[in-house]
PDB file of C-alpha atoms in Angstrom:
ATOM      1  CA  MET L   1      -0.348   0.294  -0.037  1.00  0.00           C
ATOM      2  CA  ARG L   2       1.532   2.976  -0.936  1.00  0.00           C
ATOM      3  CA  ALA L   3       0.885   5.989   0.990  1.00  0.00           C
ATOM      4  CA  GLY L   4      -1.363   8.633  -0.664  1.00  0.00           C
ATOM      5  CA  GLU L   5      -3.370   5.344  -0.871  1.00  0.00           C
ATOM      6  CA  LEU L   6      -2.583   4.683   3.676  1.00  0.00           C
ATOM      7  CA  ALA L   7      -3.610   8.063   3.964  1.00  0.00           C
ATOM      8  CA  ARG L   8      -7.027   8.158   2.036  1.00  0.00           C
ATOM      9  CA  ARG L   9      -8.009   5.414   4.188  1.00  0.00           C
ATOM     10  CA  SER L  10      -6.985   6.214   7.325  1.00  0.00           C
ATOM     11  CA  GLY L  11      -8.334   9.676   7.345  1.00  0.00           C
ATOM     12  CA  THR L  12      -4.880  10.831   7.773  1.00  0.00           C
ATOM     13  CA  THR L  13      -2.538  12.935   5.760  1.00  0.00           C
ATOM     14  CA  ILE L  14       1.408  12.338   4.131  1.00  0.00           C
ATOM     15  CA  ARG L  15       3.006  15.036   6.467  1.00  0.00           C
ATOM     16  CA  ALA L  16       1.745  13.109   8.993  1.00  0.00           C
ATOM     17  CA  LEU L  17       2.902   8.938   7.902  1.00  0.00           C
ATOM     18  CA  ARG L  18       6.019  10.707   7.784  1.00  0.00           C
ATOM     19  CA  TYR L  19       6.708  11.948  10.983  1.00  0.00           C
ATOM     20  CA  TYR L  20       4.800   8.418  12.723  1.00  0.00           C
ATOM     21  CA  GLU L  21       7.421   6.859  10.137  1.00  0.00           C
ATOM     22  CA  SER L  22      10.415   8.891  11.938  1.00  0.00           C
ATOM     23  CA  VAL L  23       9.159   8.257  15.408  1.00  0.00           C
ATOM     24  CA  GLY L  24       9.501   4.647  14.311  1.00  0.00           C
ATOM     25  CA  LEU L  25       5.412   4.165  15.156  1.00  0.00           C
ATOM     26  CA  VAL L  26       4.502   2.237  11.292  1.00  0.00           C
ATOM     27  CA  VAL L  27       7.686   2.165   9.338  1.00  0.00           C
ATOM     28  CA  PRO L  28       7.140   1.121   5.209  1.00  0.00           C
ATOM     29  CA  ARG L  29       9.350  -0.670   3.960  1.00  0.00           C
ATOM     30  CA  ARG L  30      10.907   0.560   0.433  1.00  0.00           C
ATOM     31  CA  LEU L  31      11.116  -0.607  -2.596  1.00  0.00           C
ATOM     32  CA  ALA L  32      13.998  -0.137  -5.106  1.00  0.00           C
ATOM     33  CA  ASN L  33      12.537   2.378  -7.690  1.00  0.00           C
ATOM     34  CA  GLY L  34      13.008   4.419  -4.023  1.00  0.00           C
ATOM     35  CA  TYR L  35       9.229   4.548  -2.994  1.00  0.00           C
ATOM     36  CA  ARG L  36       7.762   3.968   0.692  1.00  0.00           C
ATOM     37  CA  GLU L  37       5.564   0.856   0.827  1.00  0.00           C
ATOM     38  CA  TYR L  38       3.296  -0.088   3.403  1.00  0.00           C
ATOM     39  CA  ASP L  39       1.657  -3.266   5.258  1.00  0.00           C
ATOM     40  CA  PRO L  40      -2.246  -3.478   5.598  1.00  0.00           C
ATOM     41  CA  ILE L  41      -1.607  -3.606   9.234  1.00  0.00           C
ATOM     42  CA  ALA L  42      -0.960  -0.126   9.078  1.00  0.00           C
ATOM     43  CA  GLU L  43      -4.146   0.824   8.719  1.00  0.00           C
ATOM     44  CA  ARG L  44      -5.376  -0.694  12.101  1.00  0.00           C
ATOM     45  CA  LEU L  45      -1.722   1.459  13.345  1.00  0.00           C
ATOM     46  CA  VAL L  46      -2.067   4.877  11.910  1.00  0.00           C
ATOM     47  CA  VAL L  47      -6.859   4.953  13.192  1.00  0.00           C
ATOM     48  CA  GLN L  48      -6.064   3.152  16.693  1.00  0.00           C
ATOM     49  CA  ILE L  49      -3.143   6.789  16.459  1.00  0.00           C
ATOM     50  CA  ARG L  50      -5.514   8.967  15.364  1.00  0.00           C
ATOM     51  CA  GLU L  51      -8.742   7.466  17.994  1.00  0.00           C
ATOM     52  CA  LEU L  52      -5.654   7.696  20.543  1.00  0.00           C
ATOM     53  CA  THR L  53      -4.030  11.119  19.827  1.00  0.00           C
ATOM     54  CA  ALA L  54      -8.427  12.440  19.840  1.00  0.00           C
ATOM     55  CA  LEU L  55      -8.300  11.185  23.907  1.00  0.00           C
ATOM     56  CA  GLY L  56      -5.842  14.020  24.417  1.00  0.00           C
ATOM     57  CA  LEU L  57      -2.931  11.477  24.367  1.00  0.00           C
ATOM     58  CA  SER L  58       0.334  12.065  22.546  1.00  0.00           C
ATOM     59  CA  VAL L  59       1.348  10.661  19.458  1.00  0.00           C
ATOM     60  CA  GLU L  60       4.153   9.096  21.608  1.00  0.00           C
ATOM     61  CA  GLU L  61       1.735   7.661  23.809  1.00  0.00           C
ATOM     62  CA  THR L  62       0.119   5.839  21.997  1.00  0.00           C
ATOM     63  CA  ARG L  63       3.659   4.006  21.684  1.00  0.00           C
ATOM     64  CA  PRO L  64       2.363   0.950  23.721  1.00  0.00           C
ATOM     65  CA  PHE L  65      -0.513   0.747  21.832  1.00  0.00           C
ATOM     66  CA  VAL L  66       1.172   0.252  18.402  1.00  0.00           C
ATOM     67  CA  GLU L  67       3.826  -1.742  19.005  1.00  0.00           C
ATOM     68  CA  SER L  68       1.349  -4.815  20.697  1.00  0.00           C
ATOM     69  CA  ILE L  69      -0.467  -4.272  17.663  1.00  0.00           C
ATOM     70  CA  ALA L  70       2.398  -4.121  15.151  1.00  0.00           C
ATOM     71  CA  ALA L  71       3.765  -7.257  17.207  1.00  0.00           C
ATOM     72  CA  GLY L  72       0.241  -9.315  16.285  1.00  0.00           C
ATOM     73  CA  ALA L  73      -1.139  -8.922  19.818  1.00  0.00           C
ATOM     74  CA  ASP L  74      -5.002  -9.961  20.410  1.00  0.00           C
ATOM     75  CA  GLU L  75      -7.186  -6.745  21.849  1.00  0.00           C
ATOM     76  CA  SER L  76      -6.615  -8.715  25.080  1.00  0.00           C
ATOM     77  CA  ASP L  77      -2.721  -7.831  24.992  1.00  0.00           C
ATOM     78  CA  VAL L  78      -3.422  -4.721  23.622  1.00  0.00           C
ATOM     79  CA  ARG L  79      -5.127  -3.408  26.748  1.00  0.00           C
ATOM     80  CA  ALA L  80      -3.607  -4.787  29.365  1.00  0.00           C
ATOM     81  CA  ALA L  81      -0.591  -3.091  27.800  1.00  0.00           C
ATOM     82  CA  ALA L  82      -2.084  -0.082  26.977  1.00  0.00           C
ATOM     83  CA  LEU L  83      -3.623   0.112  30.760  1.00  0.00           C
ATOM     84  CA  GLU L  84      -0.521   2.776  32.514  1.00  0.00           C
ATOM     85  CA  THR L  85      -0.670   4.403  29.581  1.00  0.00           C
ATOM     86  CA  TYR L  86      -4.151   4.400  29.822  1.00  0.00           C
ATOM     87  CA  ARG L  87      -3.857   5.744  34.822  1.00  0.00           C
ATOM     88  CA  SER L  88      -0.924   8.020  33.521  1.00  0.00           C
ATOM     89  CA  ALA L  89      -3.037  10.415  30.772  1.00  0.00           C
ATOM     90  CA  ILE L  90      -6.258   9.652  33.022  1.00  0.00           C
ATOM     91  CA  ALA L  91      -3.681  11.392  35.381  1.00  0.00           C
ATOM     92  CA  GLY L  92      -2.371  14.211  33.124  1.00  0.00           C
ATOM     93  CA  LEU L  93      -5.842  15.330  32.276  1.00  0.00           C
ATOM     94  CA  GLN L  94      -6.140  15.487  35.902  1.00  0.00           C
ATOM     95  CA  THR L  95      -3.917  17.759  36.899  1.00  0.00           C
ATOM     96  CA  ARG L  96      -5.127  19.491  34.156  1.00  0.00           C
ATOM     97  CA  ILE L  97      -7.784  20.058  34.917  1.00  0.00           C
ATOM     98  CA  GLY L  98      -7.417  21.441  38.936  1.00  0.00           C
ATOM     99  CA  GLN L  99      -5.480  23.654  36.619  1.00  0.00           C
ATOM    100  CA  LEU L 100      -7.899  25.019  34.062  1.00  0.00           C
ATOM    101  CA  THR L 101     -10.689  25.376  37.088  1.00  0.00           C
ATOM    102  CA  ALA L 102      -8.485  27.534  39.387  1.00  0.00           C
ATOM    103  CA  GLN L 103      -8.322  29.654  35.896  1.00  0.00           C
ATOM    104  CA  ARG L 104     -11.242  30.012  35.493  1.00  0.00           C
ATOM    105  CA  ASP L 105     -12.188  30.110  39.070  1.00  0.00           C
ATOM    106  CA  ALA L 106      -9.937  33.286  39.126  1.00  0.00           C
ATOM    107  CA  LEU L 107     -10.945  34.913  35.833  1.00  0.00           C
ATOM    108  CA  GLU L 108     -14.535  35.356  37.762  1.00  0.00           C
ATOM    109  CA  ALA L 109     -13.592  36.841  40.272  1.00  0.00           C
ATOM    110  CA  ARG L 110     -11.650  39.082  37.816  1.00  0.00           C
ATOM    111  CA  LEU L 111     -14.830  39.417  35.791  1.00  0.00           C
ATOM    112  CA  ALA L 112     -16.997  39.661  39.119  1.00  0.00           C
ATOM    113  CA  LEU L 113     -15.321  42.605  40.466  1.00  0.00           C
ATOM    114  CA  ALA L 114     -14.213  44.667  36.945  1.00  0.00           C
ATOM    115  CA  SER L 115     -17.523  44.087  36.344  1.00  0.00           C
ATOM    116  CA  THR L 116     -19.096  46.021  39.497  1.00  0.00           C
ATOM    117  CA  VAL L 117     -16.376  48.988  40.333  1.00  0.00           C
ATOM    118  CA  VAL L 118     -18.722  51.672  40.818  1.00  0.00           C
ATOM    119  CA  ASP L 119     -16.665  54.416  41.278  1.00  0.00           C
ATOM    120  CA  PHE L 120     -17.158  55.249  45.168  1.00  0.00           C
ATOM    121  CA  GLY L 121     -15.123  59.022  45.009  1.00  0.00           C
ATOM    122  CA  ASP L 122     -18.948  60.633  46.159  1.00  0.00           C
ATOM    123  CA  LEU L 123     -18.212  58.243  49.246  1.00  0.00           C
ATOM    124  CA  VAL L 124     -15.043  60.820  50.263  1.00  0.00           C
ATOM    125  CA  GLY L 125     -16.770  63.804  52.251  1.00  0.00           C
ATOM    126  CA  ARG L 126     -19.515  61.667  53.750  1.00  0.00           C
ATOM    127  CA  GLU L 127     -20.413  61.624  57.384  1.00  0.00           C
ATOM    128  CA  LEU L 128     -21.090  58.397  59.467  1.00  0.00           C
ATOM    129  CA  PRO L 129     -23.878  57.325  60.446  1.00  0.00           C
ATOM    130  CA  ASP L 130     -24.359  58.644  64.053  1.00  0.00           C
ATOM    131  CA  GLU L 131     -24.455  54.982  64.973  1.00  0.00           C
ATOM    132  CA  GLN L 132     -24.081  52.504  68.160  1.00  0.00           C
ATOM    133  CA  VAL L 133     -22.662  49.022  68.017  1.00  0.00           C
ATOM    134  CA  PHE L 134     -20.278  46.585  70.012  1.00  0.00           C
ATOM    135  CA  ALA L 135     -16.615  45.402  69.054  1.00  0.00           C
ATOM    136  CA  THR L 136     -15.668  42.439  69.883  1.00  0.00           C
ATOM    137  CA  ASN L 137     -13.441  43.538  72.391  1.00  0.00           C
ATOM    138  CA  GLY L 138     -17.403  45.075  74.065  1.00  0.00           C
ATOM    139  CA  ASP L 139     -16.729  48.686  73.433  1.00  0.00           C
ATOM    140  CA  ALA L 140     -18.966  51.264  72.366  1.00  0.00           C
ATOM    141  CA  VAL L 141     -17.943  52.109  68.821  1.00  0.00           C
ATOM    142  CA  ASN L 142     -20.002  55.453  67.439  1.00  0.00           C
ATOM    143  CA  TYR L 143     -18.984  55.715  63.764  1.00  0.00           C
ATOM    144  CA  ARG L 144     -19.477  59.231  63.928  1.00  0.00           C
ATOM    145  CA  HIS L 145     -17.585  59.669  67.283  1.00  0.00           C
ATOM    146  CA  LEU L 146     -14.426  56.993  66.328  1.00  0.00           C
ATOM    147  CA  GLY L 147     -11.582  59.323  68.027  1.00  0.00           C
ATOM    148  CA  PRO L 148      -9.222  61.490  67.322  1.00  0.00           C
ATOM    149  CA  GLY L 149      -7.182  61.665  63.891  1.00  0.00           C
ATOM    150  CA  ARG L 150      -6.794  58.286  61.675  1.00  0.00           C
ATOM    151  CA  THR L 151      -8.963  55.610  61.657  1.00  0.00           C
ATOM    152  CA  ILE L 152      -9.182  52.087  58.919  1.00  0.00           C
ATOM    153  CA  LEU L 153     -12.346  50.456  58.703  1.00  0.00           C
ATOM    154  CA  PHE L 154     -11.465  47.663  56.354  1.00  0.00           C
ATOM    155  CA  ILE L 155     -14.030  45.912  56.048  1.00  0.00           C
ATOM    156  CA  TYR L 156     -14.964  42.741  53.907  1.00  0.00           C
ATOM    157  CA  PRO L 157     -17.447  39.845  53.665  1.00  0.00           C
ATOM    158  CA  LEU L 158     -16.479  36.532  55.031  1.00  0.00           C
ATOM    159  CA  THR L 159     -13.851  34.369  56.456  1.00  0.00           C
ATOM    160  CA  GLY L 160     -14.143  30.901  57.020  1.00  0.00           C
ATOM    161  CA  ARG L 161     -14.101  28.862  59.799  1.00  0.00           C
ATOM    162  CA  HIS L 162     -10.653  25.755  59.260  1.00  0.00           C
ATOM    163  CA  GLY L 163     -11.616  22.939  58.660  1.00  0.00           C
ATOM    164  CA  VAL L 164     -15.428  23.512  58.067  1.00  0.00           C
ATOM    165  CA  ASP L 165     -17.258  23.881  54.441  1.00  0.00           C
ATOM    166  CA  LEU L 166     -18.759  26.348  53.412  1.00  0.00           C
ATOM    167  CA  ARG L 167     -22.318  25.577  52.204  1.00  0.00           C
ATOM    168  CA  ASP L 168     -22.583  25.945  48.442  1.00  0.00           C
ATOM    169  CA  GLY L 169     -22.306  29.132  46.849  1.00  0.00           C
ATOM    170  CA  LEU L 170     -20.471  30.977  49.603  1.00  0.00           C
ATOM    171  CA  LEU L 171     -16.900  29.533  48.151  1.00  0.00           C
ATOM    172  CA  GLU L 172     -17.722  31.885  44.765  1.00  0.00           C
ATOM    173  CA  ILE L 173     -17.229  34.667  47.563  1.00  0.00           C
ATOM    174  CA  PRO L 174     -13.050  35.594  46.669  1.00  0.00           C
ATOM    175  CA  GLY L 175     -10.992  35.036  49.565  1.00  0.00           C
ATOM    176  CA  ALA L 176     -14.324  33.349  51.442  1.00  0.00           C
ATOM    177  CA  ARG L 177     -12.109  30.301  52.516  1.00  0.00           C
ATOM    178  CA  ALA L 178      -9.425  31.597  54.240  1.00  0.00           C
ATOM    179  CA  PRO L 179      -8.887  35.228  56.650  1.00  0.00           C
ATOM    180  CA  GLU L 180      -6.288  36.530  55.211  1.00  0.00           C
ATOM    181  CA  GLN L 181      -6.447  39.849  55.063  1.00  0.00           C
ATOM    182  CA  VAL L 182      -7.360  40.237  58.225  1.00  0.00           C
ATOM    183  CA  ARG L 183      -4.424  38.306  58.986  1.00  0.00           C
ATOM    184  CA  TRP L 184      -2.402  40.811  57.158  1.00  0.00           C
ATOM    185  CA  PHE L 185      -4.242  43.488  58.927  1.00  0.00           C
ATOM    186  CA  ARG L 186      -3.111  42.128  62.712  1.00  0.00           C
ATOM    187  CA  ASP L 187       1.001  41.985  60.838  1.00  0.00           C
ATOM    188  CA  HIS L 188       1.301  45.007  59.682  1.00  0.00           C
ATOM    189  CA  HIS L 189      -0.622  46.265  62.757  1.00  0.00           C
ATOM    190  CA  GLY L 190       2.123  48.512  64.468  1.00  0.00           C
ATOM    191  CA  GLU L 191       3.632  49.827  61.539  1.00  0.00           C
ATOM    192  CA  LEU L 192       0.162  51.168  60.083  1.00  0.00           C
ATOM    193  CA  LEU L 193      -0.013  52.563  63.795  1.00  0.00           C
ATOM    194  CA  THR L 194       3.492  54.408  63.184  1.00  0.00           C
ATOM    195  CA  ALA L 195       2.339  54.929  59.583  1.00  0.00           C
ATOM    196  CA  GLY L 196      -0.659  57.428  61.752  1.00  0.00           C
ATOM    197  CA  ALA L 197      -3.531  55.487  60.952  1.00  0.00           C
ATOM    198  CA  ALA L 198      -5.098  55.929  65.316  1.00  0.00           C
ATOM    199  CA  ARG L 199      -7.321  52.801  65.240  1.00  0.00           C
ATOM    200  CA  VAL L 200      -7.617  49.516  62.975  1.00  0.00           C
ATOM    201  CA  PHE L 201     -10.963  47.792  62.404  1.00  0.00           C
ATOM    202  CA  GLY L 202     -12.658  44.980  59.794  1.00  0.00           C
ATOM    203  CA  LEU L 203     -15.569  44.926  59.919  1.00  0.00           C
ATOM    204  CA  SER L 204     -18.350  42.779  57.885  1.00  0.00           C
ATOM    205  CA  ALA L 205     -21.664  41.167  58.121  1.00  0.00           C
ATOM    206  CA  GLN L 206     -20.829  37.957  60.409  1.00  0.00           C
ATOM    207  CA  SER L 207     -22.652  37.317  63.531  1.00  0.00           C
ATOM    208  CA  ALA L 208     -20.903  39.102  67.258  1.00  0.00           C
ATOM    209  CA  GLY L 209     -19.885  35.090  68.354  1.00  0.00           C
ATOM    210  CA  TYR L 210     -18.589  34.588  65.775  1.00  0.00           C
ATOM    211  CA  GLN L 211     -16.624  37.512  65.224  1.00  0.00           C
ATOM    212  CA  GLN L 212     -15.224  37.061  68.727  1.00  0.00           C
ATOM    213  CA  GLU L 213     -13.864  33.730  67.922  1.00  0.00           C
ATOM    214  CA  LEU L 214     -12.361  34.805  65.086  1.00  0.00           C
ATOM    215  CA  ALA L 215     -10.241  37.626  67.220  1.00  0.00           C
ATOM    216  CA  HIS L 216      -9.386  35.510  70.315  1.00  0.00           C
ATOM    217  CA  GLN L 217      -8.770  32.232  67.142  1.00  0.00           C
ATOM    218  CA  LEU L 218      -6.721  34.552  65.154  1.00  0.00           C
ATOM    219  CA  ARG L 219      -5.514  37.279  68.558  1.00  0.00           C
ATOM    220  CA  LEU L 220      -5.873  39.903  66.632  1.00  0.00           C
ATOM    221  CA  PRO L 221      -4.658  43.523  68.909  1.00  0.00           C
ATOM    222  CA  TYR L 222      -8.025  45.627  66.716  1.00  0.00           C
ATOM    223  CA  PRO L 223     -11.234  45.107  67.506  1.00  0.00           C
ATOM    224  CA  LEU L 224     -14.041  42.942  64.455  1.00  0.00           C
ATOM    225  CA  ILE L 225     -17.326  44.989  64.433  1.00  0.00           C
ATOM    226  CA  PRO L 226     -20.276  42.640  63.279  1.00  0.00           C
ATOM    227  CA  ASP L 227     -22.629  43.984  61.117  1.00  0.00           C
ATOM    228  CA  PRO L 228     -25.511  41.789  60.055  1.00  0.00           C
ATOM    229  CA  ARG L 229     -27.825  43.876  60.063  1.00  0.00           C
ATOM    230  CA  LEU L 230     -25.564  46.276  57.253  1.00  0.00           C
ATOM    231  CA  THR L 231     -26.896  49.444  58.784  1.00  0.00           C
ATOM    232  CA  LEU L 232     -23.921  50.688  57.500  1.00  0.00           C
ATOM    233  CA  ALA L 233     -24.035  49.372  54.120  1.00  0.00           C
ATOM    234  CA  ALA L 234     -27.893  51.756  54.866  1.00  0.00           C
ATOM    235  CA  ALA L 235     -26.448  54.581  55.672  1.00  0.00           C
ATOM    236  CA  LEU L 236     -23.607  55.367  53.269  1.00  0.00           C
ATOM    237  CA  GLY L 237     -24.638  53.398  50.799  1.00  0.00           C
ATOM    238  CA  LEU L 238     -21.785  51.298  50.994  1.00  0.00           C
ATOM    239  CA  PRO L 239     -21.282  48.114  48.346  1.00  0.00           C
ATOM    240  CA  THR L 240     -22.315  44.153  48.467  1.00  0.00           C
ATOM    241  CA  HIS L 241     -23.357  40.662  47.716  1.00  0.00           C
ATOM    242  CA  THR L 242     -25.850  38.025  47.761  1.00  0.00           C
ATOM    243  CA  ALA L 243     -24.746  34.433  47.478  1.00  0.00           C
ATOM    244  CA  ALA L 244     -26.419  31.435  49.536  1.00  0.00           C
ATOM    245  CA  GLY L 245     -29.432  33.708  49.908  1.00  0.00           C
ATOM    246  CA  ARG L 246     -27.818  35.723  52.551  1.00  0.00           C
ATOM    247  CA  THR L 247     -25.961  38.929  51.651  1.00  0.00           C
ATOM    248  CA  PHE L 248     -22.776  40.023  53.047  1.00  0.00           C
ATOM    249  CA  TYR L 249     -19.943  42.902  52.576  1.00  0.00           C
ATOM    250  CA  ARG L 250     -18.465  43.407  49.401  1.00  0.00           C
ATOM    251  CA  ARG L 251     -14.210  44.299  50.349  1.00  0.00           C
ATOM    252  CA  LEU L 252     -13.786  47.999  50.646  1.00  0.00           C
ATOM    253  CA  THR L 253     -11.339  50.323  52.489  1.00  0.00           C
ATOM    254  CA  LEU L 254     -12.744  53.267  54.447  1.00  0.00           C
ATOM    255  CA  VAL L 255     -10.226  56.100  55.680  1.00  0.00           C
ATOM    256  CA  VAL L 256     -12.559  58.283  58.522  1.00  0.00           C
ATOM    257  CA  THR L 257     -11.428  60.689  60.904  1.00  0.00           C
ATOM    258  CA  GLY L 258     -13.491  63.359  62.064  1.00  0.00           C
ATOM    259  CA  GLY L 259     -16.566  60.778  61.771  1.00  0.00           C
ATOM    260  CA  VAL L 260     -16.106  61.438  57.936  1.00  0.00           C
ATOM    261  CA  VAL L 261     -14.563  59.370  55.143  1.00  0.00           C
ATOM    262  CA  GLU L 262     -10.891  60.572  54.188  1.00  0.00           C
ATOM    263  CA  HIS L 263     -10.443  57.856  51.680  1.00  0.00           C
ATOM    264  CA  VAL L 264     -11.579  55.379  49.579  1.00  0.00           C
ATOM    265  CA  PHE L 265     -10.398  51.606  48.281  1.00  0.00           C
ATOM    266  CA  HIS L 266     -11.854  49.955  46.197  1.00  0.00           C
ATOM    267  CA  PRO L 267     -11.564  47.675  44.662  1.00  0.00           C
ATOM    268  CA  ILE L 268      -9.296  45.516  46.367  1.00  0.00           C
ATOM    269  CA  PRO L 269      -7.939  42.989  44.157  1.00  0.00           C
ATOM    270  CA  ALA L 270      -4.761  41.227  46.896  1.00  0.00           C
ATOM    271  CA  PRO L 271      -7.562  41.384  49.560  1.00  0.00           C
ATOM    272  CA  PRO L 272      -4.766  39.028  51.800  1.00  0.00           C
ATOM    273  CA  THR L 273      -1.090  42.464  50.302  1.00  0.00           C
ATOM    274  CA  HIS L 274      -4.261  45.245  51.032  1.00  0.00           C
ATOM    275  CA  ALA L 275      -3.248  46.224  54.889  1.00  0.00           C
ATOM    276  CA  ASN L 276      -0.018  46.736  52.252  1.00  0.00           C
ATOM    277  CA  GLU L 277      -1.399  49.330  49.789  1.00  0.00           C
ATOM    278  CA  VAL L 278      -2.977  51.029  52.738  1.00  0.00           C
ATOM    279  CA  LEU L 279       0.005  51.657  54.631  1.00  0.00           C
ATOM    280  CA  ARG L 280       1.856  52.955  51.416  1.00  0.00           C
ATOM    281  CA  TRP L 281      -1.457  55.810  51.233  1.00  0.00           C
ATOM    282  CA  LEU L 282      -0.644  56.087  55.072  1.00  0.00           C
ATOM    283  CA  HIS L 283       3.275  56.800  54.213  1.00  0.00           C
ATOM    284  CA  ARG L 284       2.678  58.872  51.263  1.00  0.00           C
ATOM    285  CA  THR L 285      -0.112  61.678  52.679  1.00  0.00           C
ATOM    286  CA  ARG L 286       1.057  61.639  56.268  1.00  0.00           C
ATOM    287  CA  PRO L 287       1.049  65.226  57.156  1.00  0.00           C
ATOM    288  CA  ARG L 288       4.645  66.398  58.216  1.00  0.00           C
ATOM    289  CA  ARG L 289       5.771  68.211  60.898  1.00  0.00           C
TER     290      ARG L 289
END
């Protein structure tokens, strides 16, 4: 069988046949005139290569199948020779699926962020509500009377408990699994104060009990404010997000001075390192003595 006929019968190209020959998978005989002559079994070999590569195997990974067929093995022997190749290919696909899933999730998070980017510059100059709440350290906190100097109020949707799976839908919220942002504000708390912040608060719509547990577990040097009724969102028009039938805050950080919003950080594309962004802003805008 000549190369052109084999290509037509197996649904491939002359170029592909030349490649299979170069890697030693389907090797023709050379006639005296230099033409290539393929044995009838070559059609089965080429079809096998095409079927397996269509499933995601590389041409090299088809070698155990092709060599078994070329050696005259029956179907059961071919399957036995291919088991390890199948397992390896499946493991590779699972790894790739995991990578693609992570890429998709990251892109979806960026899409959600991009689609909800709003200019919150009009918040600057707004007065916080004259409302008293209780922080996790037991202190009464009035939004309008937070104290002299700059207050950093970072607002986040929720944090997950260690070892406890979140409900379906909550994982859609970027950073919901672990409290990296809360930890970073903890780890950089002293630097924030040195840079000019008078105090730091974290705020979310999670319950007081949950927030107290988190503050104790992470040994936070600053208090958290539970706002399950989203009173601050209602007063200032802050962005929220609904998931699993519940409404949560979207991430943003307010710098409050004298009960008035001085600066807004939104959006926050990298929650775990956001404290560094706030720190840089404080250094940049710190009044000169």
